[in-house]
CSV table of C-alpha atoms in Angstrom, one decimal:
chain,number,residue,atom,x,y,z
N,38,LYS,CA,-53.9,98.5,11.6
N,39,LYS,CA,-52.3,97.2,8.4
N,40,LEU,CA,-52.3,93.7,10.0
N,41,PHE,CA,-55.8,93.5,11.2
N,42,GLY,CA,-57.9,96.5,10.1
N,43,GLU,CA,-58.3,96.0,6.3
N,44,GLU,CA,-60.6,93.8,4.3
N,45,SER,CA,-57.7,91.8,3.0
N,46,SER,CA,-56.6,91.2,6.6
N,47,LYS,CA,-59.6,89.2,7.7
N,48,PRO,CA,-57.8,85.9,7.9
N,49,GLN,CA,-55.3,87.5,10.3
N,50,LEU,CA,-57.9,89.1,12.5
N,51,LEU,CA,-60.0,86.0,12.6
N,52,SER,CA,-57.1,83.9,13.6
N,53,PHE,CA,-56.0,86.4,16.3
N,54,ILE,CA,-59.5,86.7,17.8
N,55,ASN,CA,-60.1,82.9,17.6
N,56,ALA,CA,-56.9,82.3,19.5
N,57,PHE,CA,-58.4,84.3,22.5
N,58,LEU,CA,-61.8,82.5,22.3
N,59,GLU,CA,-60.1,79.1,22.0
N,60,LEU,CA,-58.5,79.5,25.5
N,61,GLU,CA,-61.9,80.2,27.0
N,62,ASN,CA,-63.5,77.2,25.2
N,63,MET,CA,-65.8,79.6,23.2
N,64,ASP,CA,-67.2,79.0,19.7
N,65,LYS,CA,-64.9,80.1,16.9
N,66,ILE,CA,-65.8,82.9,14.6
N,67,VAL,CA,-66.3,82.0,11.0
N,68,ASP,CA,-66.5,85.4,9.4
N,69,LEU,CA,-66.3,89.1,10.2
N,70,GLU,CA,-67.7,92.4,8.9
N,71,PHE,CA,-65.8,95.7,9.6
N,72,ARG,CA,-68.0,98.4,11.1
N,73,ASN,CA,-67.8,102.1,11.0
N,74,LEU,CA,-65.8,103.5,14.0
N,75,GLU,CA,-68.1,106.5,14.2
N,76,LYS,CA,-70.8,104.1,15.5
N,77,LEU,CA,-68.8,103.8,18.6
N,78,GLY,CA,-69.2,107.6,19.4
N,79,LEU,CA,-65.4,108.2,19.1
N,80,SER,CA,-64.2,111.7,18.6
N,81,LYS,CA,-61.8,112.5,15.8
N,82,ILE,CA,-59.1,112.8,18.4
N,83,ASP,CA,-59.8,109.4,19.9
N,84,ARG,CA,-59.7,107.8,16.5
N,85,LYS,CA,-56.3,109.2,15.8
N,86,THR,CA,-54.7,108.2,19.1
N,87,ILE,CA,-55.8,104.6,19.3
N,88,TYR,CA,-55.9,101.9,16.7
N,89,ASP,CA,-59.5,100.7,17.1
N,90,ILE,CA,-61.0,97.9,15.0
N,91,TYR,CA,-64.8,97.4,15.3
N,92,CYS,CA,-66.4,94.4,13.7
N,93,THR,CA,-69.3,91.9,14.0
N,94,ASP,CA,-69.1,88.2,13.4
N,95,GLU,CA,-71.5,86.0,11.5
N,96,LYS,CA,-73.8,85.7,14.5
N,97,GLY,CA,-74.1,89.5,15.0
N,98,ASN,CA,-71.8,89.6,18.0
N,99,HIS,CA,-69.8,92.8,18.3
N,100,ILE,CA,-65.9,92.9,18.7
N,101,ILE,CA,-63.8,95.8,19.5
N,102,VAL,CA,-60.0,95.4,19.3
N,103,GLU,CA,-57.7,98.2,20.6
N,104,LEU,CA,-54.0,98.6,20.5
N,105,GLN,CA,-52.9,101.1,23.2
N,106,ARG,CA,-49.3,102.2,22.8
N,107,ALA,CA,-48.9,104.8,25.6
N,108,GLU,CA,-50.1,104.5,29.2
N,109,GLN,CA,-53.3,106.5,29.9
N,110,ASN,CA,-55.3,107.4,33.0
N,111,TYR,CA,-58.7,105.7,33.2
N,112,PHE,CA,-57.9,103.2,30.5
N,113,LYS,CA,-60.2,100.6,31.9
N,114,ASP,CA,-63.0,103.2,32.4
N,115,ARG,CA,-62.6,104.1,28.8
N,116,MET,CA,-62.9,100.5,27.6
N,117,ILE,CA,-66.1,100.1,29.7
N,118,TYR,CA,-67.4,103.3,28.2
N,119,TYR,CA,-66.7,102.2,24.6
N,120,SER,CA,-68.4,98.9,25.2
N,121,THR,CA,-71.7,100.6,25.9
N,122,PHE,CA,-72.0,101.9,22.4
N,123,PRO,CA,-72.4,98.6,20.6
N,124,ILE,CA,-74.9,97.7,23.3
N,125,GLN,CA,-77.0,100.8,22.8
N,126,GLU,CA,-76.7,100.5,19.0
N,127,GLN,CA,-78.7,97.2,19.2
N,128,GLY,CA,-81.8,98.9,20.7
N,129,ILE,CA,-84.8,99.2,18.3
N,130,LYS,CA,-87.4,101.8,18.8
N,131,GLY,CA,-91.1,101.2,17.9
N,132,LEU,CA,-92.5,98.2,16.0
N,133,PHE,CA,-90.6,96.3,13.2
N,134,TYR,CA,-90.8,93.2,11.1
N,135,ASP,CA,-88.5,90.5,12.4
N,136,GLY,CA,-89.2,88.2,9.5
N,137,LYS,CA,-90.5,85.5,11.9
N,138,ALA,CA,-93.7,86.7,13.7
N,139,LEU,CA,-97.0,85.9,11.9
N,140,ASP,CA,-100.5,87.1,12.5
N,141,ARG,CA,-103.6,84.8,12.4
N,142,GLN,CA,-103.7,85.0,8.6
N,143,GLY,CA,-100.2,83.8,8.4
N,144,LYS,CA,-98.8,87.2,7.3
N,145,LEU,CA,-95.7,88.9,8.8
N,146,ARG,CA,-96.7,91.2,11.6
N,147,LYS,CA,-94.7,93.9,13.4
N,148,VAL,CA,-93.3,93.2,16.9
N,149,SER,CA,-91.5,95.3,19.5
N,150,TRP,CA,-87.9,94.8,20.6
N,151,ASP,CA,-87.6,92.2,23.4
N,152,TYR,CA,-84.2,93.5,24.7
N,153,GLY,CA,-82.4,90.4,23.4
N,154,LEU,CA,-78.7,91.5,22.9
N,155,LYS,CA,-75.8,90.1,21.0
N,156,ALA,CA,-72.5,89.6,22.8
N,157,VAL,CA,-69.9,92.3,23.0
N,158,TYR,CA,-66.2,91.5,23.2
N,159,CYS,CA,-63.5,94.1,24.0
N,160,ILE,CA,-59.9,93.1,23.4
N,161,GLY,CA,-57.2,95.5,24.6
N,162,ILE,CA,-53.6,94.9,23.5
N,163,LEU,CA,-51.5,97.1,25.8
N,164,ASP,CA,-47.9,98.2,25.3
N,165,PHE,CA,-47.7,98.9,29.0
N,166,GLU,CA,-48.5,97.3,32.4
N,167,ILE,CA,-51.7,98.1,34.2
N,168,LYS,CA,-50.9,99.9,37.4
N,169,GLU,CA,-53.3,97.9,39.5
N,170,SER,CA,-52.0,94.6,38.2
N,171,VAL,CA,-49.8,92.8,40.6
N,172,SER,CA,-49.7,89.3,39.1
N,173,ASN,CA,-47.3,88.0,36.5
N,174,ASP,CA,-50.3,87.1,34.3
N,175,TYR,CA,-50.0,88.9,31.0
N,176,ILE,CA,-53.5,88.1,29.8
N,177,HIS,CA,-56.8,88.9,31.8
N,178,TYR,CA,-60.3,87.6,31.0
N,179,ILE,CA,-62.9,89.7,32.7
N,180,ASN,CA,-66.7,89.2,32.8
N,181,LEU,CA,-69.6,89.9,35.1
N,182,ARG,CA,-69.9,87.6,38.1
N,183,ASP,CA,-71.9,87.6,41.3
N,184,GLN,CA,-70.5,87.4,44.9
N,185,HIS,CA,-70.1,83.6,44.6
N,186,GLY,CA,-67.9,83.8,41.5
N,187,LYS,CA,-70.7,82.5,39.3
N,188,VAL,CA,-71.1,84.1,35.9
N,189,PHE,CA,-74.0,86.6,36.0
N,190,TYR,CA,-73.9,87.7,32.3
N,191,ASP,CA,-72.0,86.0,29.6
N,192,LYS,CA,-72.5,88.4,26.7
N,193,LEU,CA,-70.1,91.2,27.9
N,194,LYS,CA,-66.4,90.1,28.0
N,195,TYR,CA,-63.2,92.1,28.3
N,196,ILE,CA,-59.8,90.8,27.5
N,197,PHE,CA,-56.7,92.8,28.4
N,198,VAL,CA,-53.1,91.7,27.4
N,199,GLU,CA,-50.1,93.4,29.0
N,200,MET,CA,-47.5,92.8,26.3
N,201,PRO,CA,-44.5,93.9,28.4
N,202,LYS,CA,-45.2,90.9,30.7
N,203,PHE,CA,-45.0,88.5,27.8
N,204,ILE,CA,-41.4,87.3,27.9
N,205,LYS,CA,-41.6,83.8,26.4
N,206,GLN,CA,-38.9,82.8,24.0
N,207,GLU,CA,-39.4,81.0,20.7
N,208,ASN,CA,-38.8,77.6,22.3
N,209,GLU,CA,-41.4,78.3,25.1
N,210,LEU,CA,-44.4,79.0,22.9
N,211,GLU,CA,-47.1,76.6,23.8
N,212,THR,CA,-50.4,77.9,22.2
N,213,PHE,CA,-51.3,79.6,19.0
N,214,LEU,CA,-52.0,82.7,21.0
N,215,ASP,CA,-48.5,82.6,22.3
N,216,LYS,CA,-47.2,82.6,18.7
N,217,TRP,CA,-49.3,85.7,18.0
N,218,PHE,CA,-48.0,87.5,21.0
N,219,PHE,CA,-44.4,86.5,20.1
N,220,PHE,CA,-44.9,87.8,16.7
N,221,LEU,CA,-46.4,91.2,17.7
N,222,ARG,CA,-43.9,91.6,20.6
N,223,ASN,CA,-40.9,91.0,18.3
N,224,LEU,CA,-42.2,92.3,15.0
N,225,ASP,CA,-39.9,95.4,15.0
N,226,TYR,CA,-36.8,93.2,15.4
N,227,LEU,CA,-37.6,90.2,13.2
N,228,GLN,CA,-35.7,90.2,9.9
N,229,GLU,CA,-36.9,86.8,8.7
N,230,ILE,CA,-39.8,84.6,9.6
N,231,PRO,CA,-38.8,82.3,12.5
N,232,GLU,CA,-39.0,78.6,11.7
N,233,ILE,CA,-41.6,78.0,14.3
N,234,PHE,CA,-44.1,79.8,11.9
N,235,ASN,CA,-43.2,77.6,8.9
N,236,ASN,CA,-46.6,75.8,9.0
N,237,ASP,CA,-48.6,78.8,10.1
N,238,ASN,CA,-49.6,80.5,6.8
N,239,VAL,CA,-51.7,83.2,8.5
N,240,ILE,CA,-48.9,84.5,10.6
N,241,ARG,CA,-46.5,84.2,7.6
N,242,ASP,CA,-48.8,86.3,5.6
N,243,ALA,CA,-49.1,88.8,8.5
N,244,PHE,CA,-45.3,89.0,8.5
N,245,LYS,CA,-45.2,89.8,4.8
N,246,LYS,CA,-47.9,92.5,5.3
N,247,ALA,CA,-45.9,94.1,8.1
N,248,LYS,CA,-42.7,94.4,6.2
N,249,PHE,CA,-42.3,98.0,5.4
N,250,ILE,CA,-40.5,97.4,2.2
N,251,ASN,CA,-43.6,95.8,0.8
N,252,LEU,CA,-45.9,98.7,1.5
N,253,PRO,CA,-46.8,101.1,-1.5
N,254,LYS,CA,-45.1,104.4,-1.3
N,255,ALA,CA,-48.2,106.2,-0.2
N,256,GLU,CA,-48.6,103.8,2.8
N,257,GLN,CA,-45.0,104.0,3.5
N,258,GLY,CA,-45.5,107.8,4.0
N,259,ILE,CA,-48.6,107.2,6.3
N,260,TYR,CA,-46.5,104.6,8.3
N,261,LEU,CA,-43.6,107.0,8.8
N,262,GLU,CA,-46.0,109.9,9.8
N,263,SER,CA,-47.7,107.5,12.2
N,264,LEU,CA,-44.4,106.4,13.7
N,265,LYS,CA,-43.3,110.1,14.0
N,266,GLN,CA,-46.5,110.9,15.8
N,267,TYR,CA,-46.1,107.9,18.2
N,268,ARG,CA,-42.5,109.0,19.0
N,269,ASP,CA,-43.5,112.6,19.5
N,270,TRP,CA,-46.3,111.6,21.9
N,271,SER,CA,-43.9,109.3,23.8
N,272,ALA,CA,-41.5,112.1,24.2
N,273,VAL,CA,-44.2,114.4,25.5
N,274,LEU,CA,-45.3,111.7,27.9
N,275,GLU,CA,-41.8,111.3,29.2
N,276,THR,CA,-41.5,115.0,29.7
N,277,ALA,CA,-44.9,114.9,31.5
N,278,GLU,CA,-43.2,112.9,34.3
N,279,LYS,CA,-41.0,115.9,35.1
N,280,LYS,CA,-43.2,118.9,34.2
N,281,GLY,CA,-46.6,117.6,35.2
N,282,TYR,CA,-49.2,115.4,33.3
N,283,ASP,CA,-51.7,118.2,32.7
N,284,LYS,CA,-49.3,120.4,30.8
N,285,ALA,CA,-48.2,117.5,28.5
N,286,LYS,CA,-51.8,116.4,28.0
N,287,GLU,CA,-52.7,120.0,26.8
N,288,GLU,CA,-49.8,119.9,24.3
N,289,ILE,CA,-51.0,116.5,23.0
N,290,VAL,CA,-54.5,117.7,22.6
N,291,LYS,CA,-53.4,120.8,20.7
N,292,ALA,CA,-51.3,118.6,18.4
N,293,GLN,CA,-54.1,116.2,17.8
N,294,GLU,CA,-56.5,119.0,17.0
N,295,ARG,CA,-54.1,120.4,14.5
N,296,GLU,CA,-54.0,116.9,12.9
N,297,ALA,CA,-57.8,116.6,13.0
N,298,GLU,CA,-58.1,120.0,11.2
N,299,ALA,CA,-55.6,119.1,8.6
N,300,GLN,CA,-57.6,115.8,8.0
N,301,LYS,CA,-60.8,117.8,7.8
N,302,GLU,CA,-59.2,120.1,5.1
N,303,LYS,CA,-58.0,117.0,3.2
N,304,THR,CA,-61.5,115.4,3.3
N,305,GLU,CA,-63.2,118.6,2.1
N,306,ALA,CA,-60.8,118.9,-0.8
N,307,GLN,CA,-61.5,115.3,-1.8
N,308,LYS,CA,-65.2,116.1,-1.5
N,309,ARG,CA,-64.9,119.1,-3.8
N,310,GLU,CA,-62.9,117.1,-6.3
N,311,ALA,CA,-65.5,114.3,-6.3
N,312,GLU,CA,-68.3,116.9,-6.8
N,313,ALA,CA,-66.4,118.4,-9.8
N,314,ILE,CA,-66.0,115.0,-11.4
N,315,LYS,CA,-69.7,114.2,-10.9
N,316,LYS,CA,-70.6,117.5,-12.4
N,317,ILE,CA,-68.5,116.7,-15.5
N,318,GLU,CA,-70.1,113.2,-15.7
N,319,ASN,CA,-73.6,114.6,-15.5
N,320,GLY,CA,-72.8,117.1,-18.3
N,321,ILE,CA,-71.5,114.4,-20.6
N,322,LYS,CA,-74.6,112.3,-20.0
N,323,ASN,CA,-76.9,115.3,-20.6
N,324,PHE,CA,-75.2,116.0,-23.9
N,325,SER,CA,-75.5,112.3,-24.9
N,326,ASN,CA,-79.2,112.3,-24.2
N,327,LEU,CA,-79.5,115.3,-26.5
N,328,GLY,CA,-78.1,113.2,-29.2
N,329,LEU,CA,-74.6,114.7,-29.5
N,330,THR,CA,-71.8,112.4,-30.8
N,331,ILE,CA,-69.0,111.5,-28.5
N,332,LYS,CA,-66.6,113.6,-30.5
N,333,LYS,CA,-68.9,116.7,-30.2
N,334,ILE,CA,-69.3,116.1,-26.4
N,335,ALA,CA,-65.5,115.9,-26.0
N,336,GLU,CA,-65.0,119.1,-27.9
N,337,ALA,CA,-67.7,120.9,-25.9
N,338,MET,CA,-66.5,119.6,-22.5
N,339,ASP,CA,-62.8,119.9,-23.5
N,340,ILE,CA,-62.2,116.3,-22.6
N,341,GLU,CA,-60.5,113.4,-24.4
N,342,VAL,CA,-62.7,111.2,-26.5
N,343,VAL,CA,-61.6,108.2,-24.6
N,344,LYS,CA,-62.6,109.7,-21.3
N,345,VAL,CA,-66.1,110.5,-22.6
N,346,GLN,CA,-66.5,106.9,-23.9
N,347,GLU,CA,-65.4,105.6,-20.5
N,348,ILE,CA,-67.9,107.7,-18.6
N,349,LEU,CA,-70.8,106.8,-21.0
N,350,ASN,CA,-70.0,103.1,-20.6
N,351,LYS,CA,-70.3,103.1,-16.8
């Protein structure tokens, strides 16, 4: 998430996605806009257990990137399910102005949606091997084809990467995508940036972002907590092999529900704090409108003069 899911990480995400598109001879993406994950219909638990990135490119195409650490039943079903949300989101009910259609007087007129869709790309980076996968291919491009192998619909594509199958060494890297996979596969073990990345500023910047020591203290805490959760869940999944998957799944769900509740309480506390600050700001502005001096307002509100001045200057 630190590497790809922040506004400052756009160059890394663009480079990563374009490396996939280049292999399929598809047009490169120029720009991206991060979208709200809630638009995908994900539950709070889903958003905690997977590292989803949802964005649109400059043409309006939708892109979902998911890093899946632990093996999960029905993973492919879930990816198909998630891909339907960006499709449904594009539907427009009733009439609307498209900025192009004109009436006989040359004025804009309302039109109905013609069902034209933007493309949806789903990229799954898996830290496990797909059970049904029998080939040594570590990357799989999937789209809708008819019985003759001809592409039936080219606006819905799935790309799955089985990272355990990527075993290339530094001297075997052929494509830019190979370099990204090598970087991600060995990130936990790399102490210094390999020489092969000397001319790749985007990956070099990604390496710097990923180094734990460069993270602010607050984000270090978040990272450690995330790492603890992952190790805890991995331990539970290992236990599931001996005691039964259903029992382990129940324990995971309960743990995730507790985390979700804690996050909810934190959000509510932040909301109350924001409301209190807003109330103070409104009070200061009301006093100012009544003609009180900054000093008088500070005394009345029991706030420093500098803070009053700062609020009034907003």
